[in-house]
Amino acid sequence: GTMNELVDLVVKKTGIPQATAQQAVQVVVDYLKKRLPAPVAGQIDGLLNNADAMQQAEGMLGGLAGKLGKKK
């Protein structure tokens, strides 16, 4: 699904290994699900399967991933 696209994006933007990117994405998704109100949290999986929403998220994650990638 789109979760893999997100992982691939993180790998591409940061150069971190695939397995590490997968863990990072999972941590972020789990964190968001816990912190957001239930109705919003329930939409996260839907967003992860929505290409348009993912493209919007890509820009935000690109900036975030860039910051993370520089701390090597």
PDB file of N, CA and C in Angstrom:
ATOM      1  N   GLY A   1       0.816  -1.191   0.000  1.00  0.00           N
ATOM      2  CA  GLY A   1       0.000   0.000   0.000  1.00  0.00           C
ATOM      3  C   GLY A   1       0.860   1.255   0.000  1.00  0.00           C
ATOM      4  N   THR A   2       0.266   2.339   0.399  1.00  0.00           N
ATOM      5  CA  THR A   2       0.939   3.623   0.359  1.00  0.00           C
ATOM      6  C   THR A   2       1.957   3.750   1.482  1.00  0.00           C
ATOM      7  N   MET A   3       1.796   2.936   2.519  1.00  0.00           N
ATOM      8  CA  MET A   3       2.763   2.929   3.614  1.00  0.00           C
ATOM      9  C   MET A   3       4.154   2.644   3.044  1.00  0.00           C
ATOM     10  N   ASN A   4       4.222   1.714   2.095  1.00  0.00           N
ATOM     11  CA  ASN A   4       5.508   1.391   1.464  1.00  0.00           C
ATOM     12  C   ASN A   4       6.040   2.574   0.661  1.00  0.00           C
ATOM     13  N   GLU A   5       5.139   3.307   0.026  1.00  0.00           N
ATOM     14  CA  GLU A   5       5.558   4.497  -0.722  1.00  0.00           C
ATOM     15  C   GLU A   5       6.164   5.519   0.225  1.00  0.00           C
ATOM     16  N   LEU A   6       5.556   5.627   1.397  1.00  0.00           N
ATOM     17  CA  LEU A   6       6.043   6.557   2.403  1.00  0.00           C
ATOM     18  C   LEU A   6       7.438   6.140   2.871  1.00  0.00           C
ATOM     19  N   VAL A   7       7.610   4.848   3.096  1.00  0.00           N
ATOM     20  CA  VAL A   7       8.921   4.325   3.501  1.00  0.00           C
ATOM     21  C   VAL A   7       9.947   4.603   2.405  1.00  0.00           C
ATOM     22  N   ASP A   8       9.572   4.336   1.164  1.00  0.00           N
ATOM     23  CA  ASP A   8      10.478   4.588   0.034  1.00  0.00           C
ATOM     24  C   ASP A   8      10.863   6.060  -0.039  1.00  0.00           C
ATOM     25  N   LEU A   9       9.887   6.925   0.221  1.00  0.00           N
ATOM     26  CA  LEU A   9      10.136   8.365   0.199  1.00  0.00           C
ATOM     27  C   LEU A   9      11.157   8.752   1.264  1.00  0.00           C
ATOM     28  N   VAL A  10      10.981   8.215   2.467  1.00  0.00           N
ATOM     29  CA  VAL A  10      11.906   8.525   3.559  1.00  0.00           C
ATOM     30  C   VAL A  10      13.310   8.042   3.191  1.00  0.00           C
ATOM     31  N   VAL A  11      13.407   6.852   2.618  1.00  0.00           N
ATOM     32  CA  VAL A  11      14.706   6.322   2.182  1.00  0.00           C
ATOM     33  C   VAL A  11      15.340   7.256   1.156  1.00  0.00           C
ATOM     34  N   LYS A  12      14.520   7.666   0.184  1.00  0.00           N
ATOM     35  CA  LYS A  12      15.008   8.530  -0.895  1.00  0.00           C
ATOM     36  C   LYS A  12      15.483   9.878  -0.359  1.00  0.00           C
ATOM     37  N   LYS A  13      14.709  10.453   0.559  1.00  0.00           N
ATOM     38  CA  LYS A  13      15.018  11.789   1.064  1.00  0.00           C
ATOM     39  C   LYS A  13      16.183  11.800   2.061  1.00  0.00           C
ATOM     40  N   THR A  14      16.353  10.704   2.809  1.00  0.00           N
ATOM     41  CA  THR A  14      17.345  10.705   3.884  1.00  0.00           C
ATOM     42  C   THR A  14      18.548   9.816   3.614  1.00  0.00           C
ATOM     43  N   GLY A  15      18.354   8.788   2.774  1.00  0.00           N
ATOM     44  CA  GLY A  15      19.435   7.840   2.533  1.00  0.00           C
ATOM     45  C   GLY A  15      19.589   6.821   3.652  1.00  0.00           C
ATOM     46  N   ILE A  16      18.631   6.809   4.621  1.00  0.00           N
ATOM     47  CA  ILE A  16      18.720   5.797   5.677  1.00  0.00           C
ATOM     48  C   ILE A  16      18.274   4.450   5.120  1.00  0.00           C
ATOM     49  N   PRO A  17      18.701   3.366   5.747  1.00  0.00           N
ATOM     50  CA  PRO A  17      18.322   2.031   5.243  1.00  0.00           C
ATOM     51  C   PRO A  17      16.803   1.822   5.263  1.00  0.00           C
ATOM     52  N   GLN A  18      16.330   0.981   4.358  1.00  0.00           N
ATOM     53  CA  GLN A  18      14.901   0.675   4.229  1.00  0.00           C
ATOM     54  C   GLN A  18      14.293   0.238   5.561  1.00  0.00           C
ATOM     55  N   ALA A  19      14.965  -0.656   6.266  1.00  0.00           N
ATOM     56  CA  ALA A  19      14.425  -1.179   7.527  1.00  0.00           C
ATOM     57  C   ALA A  19      14.276  -0.064   8.564  1.00  0.00           C
ATOM     58  N   THR A  20      15.244   0.827   8.598  1.00  0.00           N
ATOM     59  CA  THR A  20      15.198   1.951   9.542  1.00  0.00           C
ATOM     60  C   THR A  20      14.052   2.891   9.181  1.00  0.00           C
ATOM     61  N   ALA A  21      13.909   3.161   7.901  1.00  0.00           N
ATOM     62  CA  ALA A  21      12.830   4.034   7.434  1.00  0.00           C
ATOM     63  C   ALA A  21      11.474   3.427   7.771  1.00  0.00           C
ATOM     64  N   GLN A  22      11.368   2.124   7.626  1.00  0.00           N
ATOM     65  CA  GLN A  22      10.109   1.434   7.914  1.00  0.00           C
ATOM     66  C   GLN A  22       9.756   1.595   9.395  1.00  0.00           C
ATOM     67  N   GLN A  23      10.758   1.426  10.254  1.00  0.00           N
ATOM     68  CA  GLN A  23      10.538   1.601  11.692  1.00  0.00           C
ATOM     69  C   GLN A  23      10.124   3.029  11.992  1.00  0.00           C
ATOM     70  N   ALA A  24      10.806   3.979  11.376  1.00  0.00           N
ATOM     71  CA  ALA A  24      10.521   5.395  11.615  1.00  0.00           C
ATOM     72  C   ALA A  24       9.089   5.731  11.219  1.00  0.00           C
ATOM     73  N   VAL A  25       8.678   5.276  10.053  1.00  0.00           N
ATOM     74  CA  VAL A  25       7.327   5.546   9.572  1.00  0.00           C
ATOM     75  C   VAL A  25       6.305   4.927  10.521  1.00  0.00           C
ATOM     76  N   GLN A  26       6.572   3.703  10.961  1.00  0.00           N
ATOM     77  CA  GLN A  26       5.653   3.021  11.868  1.00  0.00           C
ATOM     78  C   GLN A  26       5.534   3.779  13.194  1.00  0.00           C
ATOM     79  N   VAL A  27       6.667   4.241  13.699  1.00  0.00           N
ATOM     80  CA  VAL A  27       6.674   5.001  14.953  1.00  0.00           C
ATOM     81  C   VAL A  27       5.830   6.263  14.810  1.00  0.00           C
ATOM     82  N   VAL A  28       6.027   6.973  13.712  1.00  0.00           N
ATOM     83  CA  VAL A  28       5.282   8.214  13.483  1.00  0.00           C
ATOM     84  C   VAL A  28       3.787   7.924  13.382  1.00  0.00           C
ATOM     85  N   VAL A  29       3.429   6.909  12.617  1.00  0.00           N
ATOM     86  CA  VAL A  29       2.012   6.567  12.436  1.00  0.00           C
ATOM     87  C   VAL A  29       1.389   6.168  13.777  1.00  0.00           C
ATOM     88  N   ASP A  30       2.080   5.330  14.535  1.00  0.00           N
ATOM     89  CA  ASP A  30       1.566   4.908  15.844  1.00  0.00           C
ATOM     90  C   ASP A  30       1.420   6.096  16.783  1.00  0.00           C
ATOM     91  N   TYR A  31       2.415   6.960  16.755  1.00  0.00           N
ATOM     92  CA  TYR A  31       2.396   8.155  17.601  1.00  0.00           C
ATOM     93  C   TYR A  31       1.186   9.027  17.265  1.00  0.00           C
ATOM     94  N   LEU A  32       0.991   9.264  15.978  1.00  0.00           N
ATOM     95  CA  LEU A  32      -0.128  10.098  15.555  1.00  0.00           C
ATOM     96  C   LEU A  32      -1.458   9.480  15.967  1.00  0.00           C
ATOM     97  N   LYS A  33      -1.573   8.166  15.813  1.00  0.00           N
ATOM     98  CA  LYS A  33      -2.818   7.485  16.170  1.00  0.00           C
ATOM     99  C   LYS A  33      -3.112   7.645  17.666  1.00  0.00           C
ATOM    100  N   LYS A  34      -2.061   7.619  18.479  1.00  0.00           N
ATOM    101  CA  LYS A  34      -2.252   7.759  19.934  1.00  0.00           C
ATOM    102  C   LYS A  34      -2.598   9.185  20.338  1.00  0.00           C
ATOM    103  N   ARG A  35      -1.968  10.144  19.678  1.00  0.00           N
ATOM    104  CA  ARG A  35      -2.093  11.544  20.092  1.00  0.00           C
ATOM    105  C   ARG A  35      -3.334  12.239  19.545  1.00  0.00           C
ATOM    106  N   LEU A  36      -3.796  11.806  18.402  1.00  0.00           N
ATOM    107  CA  LEU A  36      -4.926  12.490  17.764  1.00  0.00           C
ATOM    108  C   LEU A  36      -6.248  11.986  18.319  1.00  0.00           C
ATOM    109  N   PRO A  37      -7.283  12.825  18.246  1.00  0.00           N
ATOM    110  CA  PRO A  37      -8.620  12.363  18.657  1.00  0.00           C
ATOM    111  C   PRO A  37      -9.034  11.161  17.813  1.00  0.00           C
ATOM    112  N   ALA A  38      -9.775  10.247  18.411  1.00  0.00           N
ATOM    113  CA  ALA A  38     -10.140   8.989  17.742  1.00  0.00           C
ATOM    114  C   ALA A  38     -10.675   9.166  16.318  1.00  0.00           C
ATOM    115  N   PRO A  39     -11.601  10.111  16.082  1.00  0.00           N
ATOM    116  CA  PRO A  39     -12.114  10.247  14.705  1.00  0.00           C
ATOM    117  C   PRO A  39     -11.008  10.579  13.698  1.00  0.00           C
ATOM    118  N   VAL A  40     -10.045  11.399  14.133  1.00  0.00           N
ATOM    119  CA  VAL A  40      -8.936  11.780  13.253  1.00  0.00           C
ATOM    120  C   VAL A  40      -7.971  10.609  13.107  1.00  0.00           C
ATOM    121  N   ALA A  41      -7.663   9.964  14.227  1.00  0.00           N
ATOM    122  CA  ALA A  41      -6.752   8.825  14.211  1.00  0.00           C
ATOM    123  C   ALA A  41      -7.262   7.742  13.272  1.00  0.00           C
ATOM    124  N   GLY A  42      -8.574   7.567  13.267  1.00  0.00           N
ATOM    125  CA  GLY A  42      -9.188   6.567  12.397  1.00  0.00           C
ATOM    126  C   GLY A  42      -9.016   6.880  10.922  1.00  0.00           C
ATOM    127  N   GLN A  43      -8.733   8.140  10.626  1.00  0.00           N
ATOM    128  CA  GLN A  43      -8.567   8.536   9.222  1.00  0.00           C
ATOM    129  C   GLN A  43      -7.146   8.341   8.720  1.00  0.00           C
ATOM    130  N   ILE A  44      -6.218   8.078   9.635  1.00  0.00           N
ATOM    131  CA  ILE A  44      -4.813   7.962   9.223  1.00  0.00           C
ATOM    132  C   ILE A  44      -4.619   6.834   8.233  1.00  0.00           C
ATOM    133  N   ASP A  45      -5.217   5.666   8.528  1.00  0.00           N
ATOM    134  CA  ASP A  45      -5.084   4.541   7.599  1.00  0.00           C
ATOM    135  C   ASP A  45      -5.678   4.886   6.242  1.00  0.00           C
ATOM    136  N   GLY A  46      -6.793   5.616   6.264  1.00  0.00           N
ATOM    137  CA  GLY A  46      -7.403   6.053   5.020  1.00  0.00           C
ATOM    138  C   GLY A  46      -6.479   6.983   4.249  1.00  0.00           C
ATOM    139  N   LEU A  47      -5.824   7.885   4.971  1.00  0.00           N
ATOM    140  CA  LEU A  47      -4.889   8.806   4.339  1.00  0.00           C
ATOM    141  C   LEU A  47      -3.721   8.047   3.717  1.00  0.00           C
ATOM    142  N   LEU A  48      -3.250   7.024   4.440  1.00  0.00           N
ATOM    143  CA  LEU A  48      -2.114   6.249   3.939  1.00  0.00           C
ATOM    144  C   LEU A  48      -2.474   5.500   2.660  1.00  0.00           C
ATOM    145  N   ASN A  49      -3.768   5.327   2.414  1.00  0.00           N
ATOM    146  CA  ASN A  49      -4.195   4.637   1.198  1.00  0.00           C
ATOM    147  C   ASN A  49      -4.718   5.608   0.149  1.00  0.00           C
ATOM    148  N   ASN A  50      -4.493   6.920   0.385  1.00  0.00           N
ATOM    149  CA  ASN A  50      -5.002   7.948  -0.514  1.00  0.00           C
ATOM    150  C   ASN A  50      -3.824   8.677  -1.160  1.00  0.00           C
ATOM    151  N   ALA A  51      -3.660   8.469  -2.445  1.00  0.00           N
ATOM    152  CA  ALA A  51      -2.496   9.008  -3.151  1.00  0.00           C
ATOM    153  C   ALA A  51      -2.423  10.537  -3.070  1.00  0.00           C
ATOM    154  N   ASP A  52      -3.563  11.217  -3.193  1.00  0.00           N
ATOM    155  CA  ASP A  52      -3.559  12.682  -3.163  1.00  0.00           C
ATOM    156  C   ASP A  52      -3.100  13.200  -1.804  1.00  0.00           C
ATOM    157  N   ALA A  53      -3.633  12.609  -0.755  1.00  0.00           N
ATOM    158  CA  ALA A  53      -3.246  13.023   0.594  1.00  0.00           C
ATOM    159  C   ALA A  53      -1.764  12.745   0.811  1.00  0.00           C
ATOM    160  N   MET A  54      -1.286  11.644   0.270  1.00  0.00           N
ATOM    161  CA  MET A  54       0.119  11.287   0.442  1.00  0.00           C
ATOM    162  C   MET A  54       1.028  12.288  -0.252  1.00  0.00           C
ATOM    163  N   GLN A  55       0.590  12.794  -1.385  1.00  0.00           N
ATOM    164  CA  GLN A  55       1.413  13.781  -2.088  1.00  0.00           C
ATOM    165  C   GLN A  55       1.539  15.051  -1.259  1.00  0.00           C
ATOM    166  N   GLN A  56       0.469  15.440  -0.588  1.00  0.00           N
ATOM    167  CA  GLN A  56       0.521  16.616   0.277  1.00  0.00           C
ATOM    168  C   GLN A  56       1.455  16.346   1.454  1.00  0.00           C
ATOM    169  N   ALA A  57       1.344  15.155   2.024  1.00  0.00           N
ATOM    170  CA  ALA A  57       2.180  14.790   3.169  1.00  0.00           C
ATOM    171  C   ALA A  57       3.649  14.711   2.757  1.00  0.00           C
ATOM    172  N   GLU A  58       3.880  14.363   1.502  1.00  0.00           N
ATOM    173  CA  GLU A  58       5.243  14.196   0.996  1.00  0.00           C
ATOM    174  C   GLU A  58       6.056  15.469   1.198  1.00  0.00           C
ATOM    175  N   GLY A  59       5.444  16.615   0.909  1.00  0.00           N
ATOM    176  CA  GLY A  59       6.140  17.892   1.075  1.00  0.00           C
ATOM    177  C   GLY A  59       6.544  18.127   2.517  1.00  0.00           C
ATOM    178  N   MET A  60       5.617  17.887   3.428  1.00  0.00           N
ATOM    179  CA  MET A  60       5.897  18.086   4.854  1.00  0.00           C
ATOM    180  C   MET A  60       6.962  17.103   5.328  1.00  0.00           C
ATOM    181  N   LEU A  61       6.807  15.848   4.918  1.00  0.00           N
ATOM    182  CA  LEU A  61       7.761  14.822   5.350  1.00  0.00           C
ATOM    183  C   LEU A  61       9.130  15.056   4.747  1.00  0.00           C
ATOM    184  N   GLY A  62       9.155  15.584   3.545  1.00  0.00           N
ATOM    185  CA  GLY A  62      10.432  15.877   2.908  1.00  0.00           C
ATOM    186  C   GLY A  62      11.256  16.830   3.759  1.00  0.00           C
ATOM    187  N   GLY A  63      10.610  17.886   4.262  1.00  0.00           N
ATOM    188  CA  GLY A  63      11.291  18.850   5.118  1.00  0.00           C
ATOM    189  C   GLY A  63      11.746  18.203   6.409  1.00  0.00           C
ATOM    190  N   LEU A  64      10.867  17.397   7.000  1.00  0.00           N
ATOM    191  CA  LEU A  64      11.176  16.722   8.256  1.00  0.00           C
ATOM    192  C   LEU A  64      12.309  15.709   8.052  1.00  0.00           C
ATOM    193  N   ALA A  65      12.178  14.929   6.986  1.00  0.00           N
ATOM    194  CA  ALA A  65      13.186  13.911   6.703  1.00  0.00           C
ATOM    195  C   ALA A  65      14.548  14.554   6.442  1.00  0.00           C
ATOM    196  N   GLY A  66      14.521  15.716   5.788  1.00  0.00           N
ATOM    197  CA  GLY A  66      15.766  16.435   5.525  1.00  0.00           C
ATOM    198  C   GLY A  66      16.472  16.790   6.820  1.00  0.00           C
ATOM    199  N   LYS A  67      15.698  17.242   7.802  1.00  0.00           N
ATOM    200  CA  LYS A  67      16.272  17.586   9.107  1.00  0.00           C
ATOM    201  C   LYS A  67      16.830  16.346   9.788  1.00  0.00           C
ATOM    202  N   LEU A  68      16.079  15.262   9.737  1.00  0.00           N
ATOM    203  CA  LEU A  68      16.518  14.012  10.378  1.00  0.00           C
ATOM    204  C   LEU A  68      17.774  13.474   9.707  1.00  0.00           C
ATOM    205  N   GLY A  69      17.801  13.563   8.392  1.00  0.00           N
ATOM    206  CA  GLY A  69      18.923  13.008   7.636  1.00  0.00           C
ATOM    207  C   GLY A  69      20.238  13.718   7.886  1.00  0.00           C
ATOM    208  N   LYS A  70      20.160  14.982   8.303  1.00  0.00           N
ATOM    209  CA  LYS A  70      21.380  15.755   8.495  1.00  0.00           C
ATOM    210  C   LYS A  70      22.074  15.480   9.838  1.00  0.00           C
ATOM    211  N   LYS A  71      21.395  14.735  10.698  1.00  0.00           N
ATOM    212  CA  LYS A  71      21.951  14.508  12.042  1.00  0.00           C
ATOM    213  C   LYS A  71      22.824  13.266  12.134  1.00  0.00           C
ATOM    214  N   LYS A  72      23.348  12.817  11.016  1.00  0.00           N
ATOM    215  CA  LYS A  72      24.156  11.587  11.019  1.00  0.00           C
ATOM    216  C   LYS A  72      25.444  11.806  11.790  1.00  0.00           C
TER     217      LYS A  72
END
